[in-house]
Amino acid sequence: MINEIKLADLDKGQFIDEKVREISAAVGDGTAINALSGGVDSSAVTMLGHRALGKKLRTVFIQNGLMREGEAGFIKGIFRSLGVEIEIIDARREFLDALKGITDPEKKREAITQTFYKDVFGRIVRESNARHLLQGTILTDVDETVAGIKRQHNVFAQLGIDPQQTFGYQIIEPLIQLRKDGVRAVGKALGLPEEIFARIPFPGPALAARIIGEVTEEKLETVRKATSVVEKMLSGRGAFQYMAILHEDRVTGMRDGKRDFGRQIEVRCWDSVDARTATPTRLPFEVLEKLAADIVEQVPGVVSVTYNITTKPPSTIEAV
Ligand code: XMP
């Protein structure tokens, strides 16, 4: 049973001091590693870890080929300005190979989990002799996994999986009592810039959570471009999260007077406090029209754009 700390009860200074002490005590004279994805959770953990361990913490950014456009360089730059050096590890081929031919959503998630924790991370940890992995699991990740809704990529103990036995290292999860709002507050208190602590959530399986059916390089390119258009257009409107989803079905469209059997992008934009429930944002129709026009213009192969108007539940925030 995890003791939830609600935002209203969170003493940020005390929380940070306590976690820094716990991380130092757990790692002792050893070294630790953490994977920074650039999301709020892993960014907050990176700052906590560096406070606790300094040079004894190695922070890596796994380039899995499933990230947003320009993400690795963007994150490296931000953390450099905070005095934290990030190592970028190119594992694109491994992830794409692992995802080949898989269409089932849970199997896709499982393939990403295994590739990340067992193959890529297992190797890094073995080579570095680190005994601990710091990661930014939050309470919502645990809830949804335990409830059997979605197998979040970063939940183990609650499923009866012992990381030490399975992967060969211990996992430290300093944010597990918090939800997203609490993590943002702690991230801000740790000195993260607003573009990070206020950043919309992004799932561990990254763009693979937004591709229905098999994940291929070509589909990743399409969803990556569409994500870029959607994020540019919908940022600054106060929505909780917004995204582009690439559907597997094709639909007949027309381009330059010719039939074009093309791809469909579904835009989702959510109002939510903690991701447990969510409602679609009532975007002005002109914004939706502009989104559609920009997506079909800027994303090759797309002939149809739709907007999701279903609440969570029964929908979930991501599509996979
Ligand atoms: P769903 O799609 O389950 O998403 O309604 C709830 C929130 O969690 C994010 N999400 C994930 N975060 N690992 C994560 O760290 C995951 O595997 C994962 N799947 C979904 C999602 O973006 C939303 O904010």
CSV table of C-alpha atoms and ligand atoms in Angstrom, one decimal:
chain,number,residue,atom,x,y,z
A,1,MET,CA,0.0,0.0,0.0
A,2,ILE,CA,1.5,3.3,-1.1
A,3,ASN,CA,0.9,6.4,1.1
A,4,GLU,CA,-0.4,9.1,-1.2
A,5,ILE,CA,0.8,12.6,-0.7
A,6,LYS,CA,-1.8,15.0,-2.1
A,7,LEU,CA,-0.7,18.4,-3.5
A,8,ALA,CA,-2.5,20.2,-0.7
A,9,ASP,CA,-0.5,18.3,2.0
A,10,LEU,CA,2.8,18.4,0.2
A,11,ASP,CA,5.6,20.3,1.9
A,12,LYS,CA,8.0,20.6,-1.0
A,13,GLY,CA,11.1,21.4,0.9
A,14,GLN,CA,10.6,18.6,3.4
A,15,PHE,CA,9.8,16.2,0.6
A,16,ILE,CA,12.9,17.0,-1.3
A,17,ASP,CA,15.2,16.8,1.8
A,18,GLU,CA,13.7,13.5,2.7
A,19,LYS,CA,14.0,11.9,-0.8
A,20,VAL,CA,17.6,13.2,-1.1
A,21,ARG,CA,18.4,11.5,2.2
A,22,GLU,CA,16.7,8.3,1.1
A,23,ILE,CA,18.5,8.2,-2.2
A,24,SER,CA,21.9,8.8,-0.6
A,25,ALA,CA,21.3,6.1,2.0
A,26,ALA,CA,20.1,3.5,-0.6
A,27,VAL,CA,23.0,4.1,-3.0
A,28,GLY,CA,25.7,4.5,-0.3
A,29,ASP,CA,29.2,4.3,-1.8
A,30,GLY,CA,27.9,2.8,-5.0
A,31,THR,CA,26.7,4.5,-8.2
A,32,ALA,CA,23.3,4.9,-9.8
A,33,ILE,CA,21.9,5.5,-13.2
A,34,ASN,CA,18.7,7.2,-14.3
A,35,ALA,CA,17.1,7.5,-17.6
A,36,LEU,CA,15.9,10.9,-18.5
A,37,SER,CA,13.1,11.1,-21.1
A,38,GLY,CA,12.5,14.8,-20.8
A,39,GLY,CA,9.1,14.3,-19.1
A,40,VAL,CA,8.2,16.0,-15.9
A,41,ASP,CA,8.6,12.9,-13.8
A,42,SER,CA,12.1,11.8,-15.0
A,43,SER,CA,13.3,15.4,-15.0
A,44,ALA,CA,12.3,15.8,-11.4
A,45,VAL,CA,14.0,12.5,-10.5
A,46,THR,CA,17.1,13.6,-12.4
A,47,MET,CA,17.3,16.8,-10.2
A,48,LEU,CA,16.7,14.9,-7.0
A,49,GLY,CA,19.2,12.3,-7.9
A,50,HIS,CA,21.9,14.9,-8.7
A,51,ARG,CA,21.3,16.6,-5.5
A,52,ALA,CA,21.6,13.3,-3.6
A,53,LEU,CA,24.5,11.8,-5.6
A,54,GLY,CA,26.3,14.4,-7.7
A,55,LYS,CA,28.9,12.6,-9.8
A,56,LYS,CA,27.8,9.2,-8.5
A,57,LEU,CA,24.7,9.5,-10.8
A,58,ARG,CA,24.9,8.9,-14.5
A,59,THR,CA,22.0,10.3,-16.5
A,60,VAL,CA,21.2,8.8,-19.9
A,61,PHE,CA,18.7,9.7,-22.5
A,62,ILE,CA,17.7,6.6,-24.4
A,63,GLN,CA,17.1,7.5,-28.0
A,64,ASN,CA,14.5,4.9,-28.8
A,65,GLY,CA,13.4,6.4,-32.0
A,66,LEU,CA,9.9,6.9,-30.5
A,67,MET,CA,10.4,10.4,-29.2
A,68,ARG,CA,9.2,13.8,-30.4
A,69,GLU,CA,11.0,15.8,-33.1
A,70,GLY,CA,14.4,17.1,-31.9
A,71,GLU,CA,13.8,15.9,-28.3
A,72,ALA,CA,17.3,14.5,-27.5
A,73,GLY,CA,19.1,17.8,-28.3
A,74,PHE,CA,16.4,19.9,-26.7
A,75,ILE,CA,16.6,18.0,-23.3
A,76,LYS,CA,20.4,17.9,-23.4
A,77,GLY,CA,20.5,21.6,-23.8
A,78,ILE,CA,18.1,22.3,-21.0
A,79,PHE,CA,19.9,20.1,-18.5
A,80,ARG,CA,23.3,21.4,-19.5
A,81,SER,CA,22.1,24.9,-18.5
A,82,LEU,CA,21.2,23.3,-15.1
A,83,GLY,CA,24.7,21.9,-14.7
A,84,VAL,CA,23.6,18.3,-15.5
A,85,GLU,CA,25.4,16.4,-18.3
A,86,ILE,CA,23.3,13.9,-20.2
A,87,GLU,CA,24.6,11.1,-22.2
A,88,ILE,CA,22.5,10.2,-25.3
A,89,ILE,CA,22.4,6.5,-26.1
A,90,ASP,CA,21.3,5.5,-29.6
A,91,ALA,CA,19.0,2.4,-29.3
A,92,ARG,CA,16.7,3.1,-32.3
A,93,ARG,CA,17.4,-0.1,-34.1
A,94,GLU,CA,16.8,-2.3,-31.0
A,95,PHE,CA,13.4,-0.8,-30.3
A,96,LEU,CA,12.2,-0.9,-33.9
A,97,ASP,CA,13.3,-4.5,-34.3
A,98,ALA,CA,11.6,-5.4,-31.0
A,99,LEU,CA,8.3,-3.8,-32.2
A,100,LYS,CA,8.4,-5.4,-35.6
A,101,GLY,CA,5.2,-7.3,-36.5
A,102,ILE,CA,3.5,-6.6,-33.1
A,103,THR,CA,0.0,-5.1,-33.3
A,104,ASP,CA,-1.5,-6.0,-29.9
A,105,PRO,CA,-1.4,-2.9,-27.6
A,106,GLU,CA,-0.2,-4.8,-24.4
A,107,LYS,CA,2.3,-6.8,-26.4
A,108,LYS,CA,3.7,-3.6,-27.8
A,109,ARG,CA,4.0,-2.1,-24.3
A,110,GLU,CA,5.7,-5.4,-23.2
A,111,ALA,CA,8.2,-5.3,-26.1
A,112,ILE,CA,9.2,-1.7,-25.1
A,113,THR,CA,9.5,-2.6,-21.4
A,114,GLN,CA,11.7,-5.6,-22.2
A,115,THR,CA,13.9,-3.8,-24.6
A,116,PHE,CA,14.3,-0.8,-22.3
A,117,TYR,CA,14.8,-2.6,-19.0
A,118,LYS,CA,16.4,-5.9,-20.0
A,119,ASP,CA,18.3,-5.2,-23.1
A,120,VAL,CA,19.3,-1.5,-23.3
A,121,PHE,CA,19.3,-0.7,-19.6
A,122,GLY,CA,20.5,-4.1,-18.5
A,123,ARG,CA,23.6,-3.6,-20.7
A,124,ILE,CA,24.3,-0.1,-19.5
A,125,VAL,CA,24.0,-1.2,-15.9
A,126,ARG,CA,26.2,-4.2,-16.4
A,127,GLU,CA,28.9,-2.2,-18.1
A,128,SER,CA,28.8,0.5,-15.4
A,129,ASN,CA,28.6,-1.6,-12.3
A,130,ALA,CA,25.8,0.6,-11.0
A,131,ARG,CA,23.4,-1.3,-8.7
A,132,HIS,CA,20.5,1.2,-8.7
A,133,LEU,CA,18.2,2.6,-11.2
A,134,LEU,CA,16.3,5.8,-10.3
A,135,GLN,CA,13.0,6.2,-12.0
A,136,GLY,CA,10.0,8.5,-11.9
A,137,THR,CA,7.1,6.2,-11.4
A,138,ILE,CA,4.1,8.1,-10.0
A,139,LEU,CA,1.0,6.8,-8.2
A,140,THR,CA,-1.2,7.0,-11.3
A,141,ASP,CA,1.1,4.7,-13.2
A,142,VAL,CA,0.7,2.1,-10.3
A,143,ASP,CA,-3.1,2.5,-10.0
A,144,GLU,CA,-3.8,1.9,-13.7
A,145,THR,CA,-1.4,-1.0,-13.9
A,146,VAL,CA,-2.8,-2.7,-10.8
A,147,ALA,CA,-6.3,-2.1,-12.0
A,148,GLY,CA,-5.4,-3.9,-15.2
A,149,ILE,CA,-6.3,-1.0,-17.4
A,150,LYS,CA,-2.9,-0.4,-19.0
A,151,ARG,CA,0.4,-2.1,-18.2
A,152,GLN,CA,2.5,1.1,-17.6
A,153,HIS,CA,6.0,0.5,-18.8
A,154,ASN,CA,7.6,1.3,-15.4
A,155,VAL,CA,5.6,-0.7,-12.8
A,156,PHE,CA,7.2,-3.9,-11.4
A,157,ALA,CA,6.9,-4.4,-7.6
A,158,GLN,CA,3.2,-4.0,-7.6
A,159,LEU,CA,2.9,-6.7,-10.2
A,160,GLY,CA,5.1,-9.1,-8.2
A,161,ILE,CA,8.2,-8.5,-10.4
A,162,ASP,CA,11.5,-8.3,-8.6
A,163,PRO,CA,13.7,-6.0,-10.7
A,164,GLN,CA,16.8,-7.3,-8.9
A,165,GLN,CA,16.0,-10.9,-10.0
A,166,THR,CA,14.6,-10.0,-13.4
A,167,PHE,CA,17.0,-7.3,-14.5
A,168,GLY,CA,19.9,-7.4,-12.1
A,169,TYR,CA,19.5,-4.0,-10.4
A,170,GLN,CA,17.4,-2.3,-7.7
A,171,ILE,CA,14.9,0.4,-8.7
A,172,ILE,CA,14.4,3.5,-6.6
A,173,GLU,CA,11.2,5.4,-7.1
A,174,PRO,CA,11.2,8.7,-5.1
A,175,LEU,CA,8.0,10.1,-6.7
A,176,ILE,CA,5.8,7.1,-6.1
A,177,GLN,CA,3.6,8.8,-3.5
A,178,LEU,CA,2.8,11.8,-5.8
A,179,ARG,CA,0.5,12.5,-8.7
A,180,LYS,CA,1.3,14.7,-11.6
A,181,ASP,CA,0.4,18.0,-9.8
A,182,GLY,CA,2.6,17.1,-6.9
A,183,VAL,CA,5.5,16.2,-9.2
A,184,ARG,CA,5.2,19.6,-11.0
A,185,ALA,CA,5.4,21.4,-7.7
A,186,VAL,CA,8.4,19.5,-6.6
A,187,GLY,CA,10.1,19.9,-10.1
A,188,LYS,CA,9.6,23.7,-9.8
A,189,ALA,CA,11.0,23.7,-6.3
A,190,LEU,CA,14.0,21.8,-7.7
A,191,GLY,CA,14.8,24.5,-10.1
A,192,LEU,CA,13.4,23.0,-13.4
A,193,PRO,CA,12.4,25.7,-15.9
A,194,GLU,CA,8.7,26.1,-16.7
A,195,GLU,CA,9.0,24.5,-20.1
A,196,ILE,CA,9.9,21.3,-18.2
A,197,PHE,CA,7.9,21.4,-15.0
A,198,ALA,CA,4.7,22.6,-16.8
A,199,ARG,CA,5.2,20.2,-19.7
A,200,ILE,CA,2.3,18.1,-20.7
A,201,PRO,CA,2.6,14.4,-19.8
A,202,PHE,CA,4.2,12.1,-22.4
A,203,PRO,CA,3.9,8.3,-22.0
A,204,GLY,CA,6.9,6.0,-21.5
A,205,PRO,CA,6.1,4.0,-24.7
A,206,ALA,CA,6.2,7.5,-26.3
A,207,LEU,CA,4.8,7.7,-29.9
A,208,ALA,CA,4.3,4.0,-30.0
A,209,ALA,CA,1.4,4.6,-27.6
A,210,ARG,CA,-0.1,6.7,-30.4
A,211,ILE,CA,0.2,4.4,-33.4
A,212,ILE,CA,-2.6,1.8,-33.8
A,213,GLY,CA,-1.2,-1.4,-35.2
A,214,GLU,CA,2.4,-2.2,-36.1
A,215,VAL,CA,5.0,0.5,-35.3
A,216,THR,CA,7.1,1.2,-38.4
A,217,GLU,CA,9.6,3.9,-39.2
A,218,GLU,CA,7.2,5.4,-41.7
A,219,LYS,CA,4.3,5.5,-39.3
A,220,LEU,CA,6.6,7.1,-36.6
A,221,GLU,CA,7.5,9.8,-39.0
A,222,THR,CA,3.9,10.5,-39.7
A,223,VAL,CA,2.8,10.7,-36.1
A,224,ARG,CA,5.9,12.6,-35.1
A,225,LYS,CA,5.1,15.3,-37.6
A,226,ALA,CA,1.5,15.5,-36.7
A,227,THR,CA,2.5,15.7,-33.0
A,228,SER,CA,4.6,18.7,-33.7
A,229,VAL,CA,1.7,20.5,-35.4
A,230,VAL,CA,-0.7,19.6,-32.6
A,231,GLU,CA,1.7,20.6,-29.8
A,232,LYS,CA,2.5,23.9,-31.5
A,233,MET,CA,-1.2,24.8,-32.0
A,234,LEU,CA,-2.6,23.7,-28.7
A,235,SER,CA,0.1,24.8,-26.2
A,236,GLY,CA,-0.7,27.7,-24.0
A,237,ARG,CA,-4.4,26.9,-23.9
A,238,GLY,CA,-4.3,25.4,-20.5
A,239,ALA,CA,-5.3,21.9,-21.6
A,240,PHE,CA,-3.9,19.0,-19.5
A,241,GLN,CA,-2.6,17.0,-22.5
A,242,TYR,CA,-2.9,16.9,-26.3
A,243,MET,CA,-1.7,14.6,-29.0
A,244,ALA,CA,-2.0,13.1,-32.4
A,245,ILE,CA,-3.0,9.5,-32.9
A,246,LEU,CA,-2.3,7.6,-36.1
A,247,HIS,CA,-5.0,5.2,-37.2
A,248,GLU,CA,-4.4,1.9,-39.0
A,249,ASP,CA,-7.3,2.2,-41.3
A,250,ARG,CA,-7.0,4.2,-44.5
A,251,VAL,CA,-9.7,6.3,-46.0
A,252,THR,CA,-10.3,7.6,-49.4
A,253,GLY,CA,-9.4,11.2,-49.9
A,254,MET,CA,-8.4,13.4,-52.9
A,255,ARG,CA,-5.3,15.3,-53.6
A,256,ASP,CA,-4.6,17.4,-56.8
A,257,GLY,CA,-7.8,16.1,-58.3
A,258,LYS,CA,-6.8,12.4,-57.8
A,259,ARG,CA,-8.0,9.7,-55.5
A,260,ASP,CA,-5.7,9.3,-52.5
A,261,PHE,CA,-6.2,6.3,-50.2
A,262,GLY,CA,-4.5,8.0,-47.2
A,263,ARG,CA,-3.9,8.0,-43.5
A,264,GLN,CA,-6.1,9.4,-40.7
A,265,ILE,CA,-4.9,11.4,-37.7
A,266,GLU,CA,-7.1,11.7,-34.6
A,267,VAL,CA,-6.4,14.7,-32.5
A,268,ARG,CA,-7.1,14.4,-28.7
A,269,CYS,CA,-7.0,17.3,-26.3
A,270,TRP,CA,-7.9,16.6,-22.7
A,271,ASP,CA,-9.0,18.6,-19.6
A,272,SER,CA,-7.9,16.7,-16.5
A,273,VAL,CA,-6.4,17.2,-13.0
A,274,ASP,CA,-4.6,13.9,-12.5
A,275,ALA,CA,-5.2,11.8,-15.6
A,276,ARG,CA,-7.5,9.4,-13.8
A,277,THR,CA,-10.5,10.9,-15.5
A,278,ALA,CA,-10.6,13.4,-18.4
A,279,THR,CA,-12.9,15.2,-20.7
A,280,PRO,CA,-12.2,16.5,-24.2
A,281,THR,CA,-11.4,20.2,-24.2
A,282,ARG,CA,-14.1,22.4,-25.9
A,283,LEU,CA,-11.7,23.8,-28.5
A,284,PRO,CA,-13.1,26.6,-30.7
A,285,PHE,CA,-14.1,25.2,-34.1
A,286,GLU,CA,-11.7,27.6,-35.9
A,287,VAL,CA,-8.8,26.0,-34.0
A,288,LEU,CA,-10.0,22.6,-35.0
A,289,GLU,CA,-10.3,23.7,-38.7
A,290,LYS,CA,-6.8,25.2,-38.6
A,291,LEU,CA,-5.4,22.0,-37.0
A,292,ALA,CA,-6.9,19.9,-39.8
A,293,ALA,CA,-5.6,22.3,-42.5
A,294,ASP,CA,-2.1,22.3,-41.1
A,295,ILE,CA,-1.9,18.6,-40.5
A,296,VAL,CA,-3.0,17.7,-44.1
A,297,GLU,CA,-0.6,20.3,-45.5
A,298,GLN,CA,2.4,19.4,-43.4
A,299,VAL,CA,2.1,15.7,-42.8
A,300,PRO,CA,2.6,13.7,-46.0
A,301,GLY,CA,0.0,11.0,-46.7
A,302,VAL,CA,-2.7,12.3,-44.3
A,303,VAL,CA,-6.1,12.9,-45.9
A,304,SER,CA,-8.4,12.9,-42.8
A,305,VAL,CA,-8.3,14.6,-39.4
A,306,THR,CA,-10.8,13.9,-36.6
A,307,TYR,CA,-11.2,15.2,-33.0
A,308,ASN,CA,-12.0,12.8,-30.2
A,309,ILE,CA,-15.1,13.8,-28.2
A,310,THR,CA,-15.2,10.9,-25.8
A,311,THR,CA,-14.5,11.2,-22.1
A,312,LYS,CA,-12.1,9.0,-20.0
A,313,PRO,CA,-13.6,6.6,-19.0
A,314,PRO,CA,-14.5,4.7,-21.1
A,315,SER,CA,-11.7,6.1,-23.4
A,316,THR,CA,-8.2,6.4,-22.0
A,317,ILE,CA,-5.9,9.3,-22.6
A,318,GLU,CA,-3.5,7.5,-25.0
A,319,ALA,CA,-4.8,5.2,-27.7
A,320,VAL,CA,-2.6,2.2,-27.1
B,1,XMP,P1,-4.0,6.6,-20.1
B,1,XMP,O1,-3.8,6.4,-21.5
B,1,XMP,O2,-3.8,5.3,-19.3
B,1,XMP,O3,-2.9,7.6,-19.5
B,1,XMP,O4,-5.4,7.2,-19.8
B,1,XMP,C1,-2.9,8.2,-18.3
B,1,XMP,C2,-1.7,9.1,-18.2
B,1,XMP,O5,-0.5,8.3,-18.2
B,1,XMP,C3,0.3,8.6,-19.3
B,1,XMP,N1,0.8,7.2,-19.8
B,1,XMP,C4,1.9,6.7,-19.4
B,1,XMP,N2,2.9,7.2,-18.6
B,1,XMP,N3,4.1,5.2,-18.8
B,1,XMP,C5,4.0,6.5,-18.4
B,1,XMP,O6,4.9,6.9,-17.7
B,1,XMP,C6,3.2,4.6,-19.6
B,1,XMP,O7,3.3,3.5,-20.1
B,1,XMP,C7,2.0,5.4,-19.9
B,1,XMP,N4,0.9,5.2,-20.6
B,1,XMP,C8,0.1,6.3,-20.5
B,1,XMP,C9,-0.6,9.2,-20.3
B,1,XMP,O8,0.1,10.0,-21.2
B,1,XMP,C10,-1.6,10.0,-19.4
B,1,XMP,O9,-1.0,11.2,-19.0
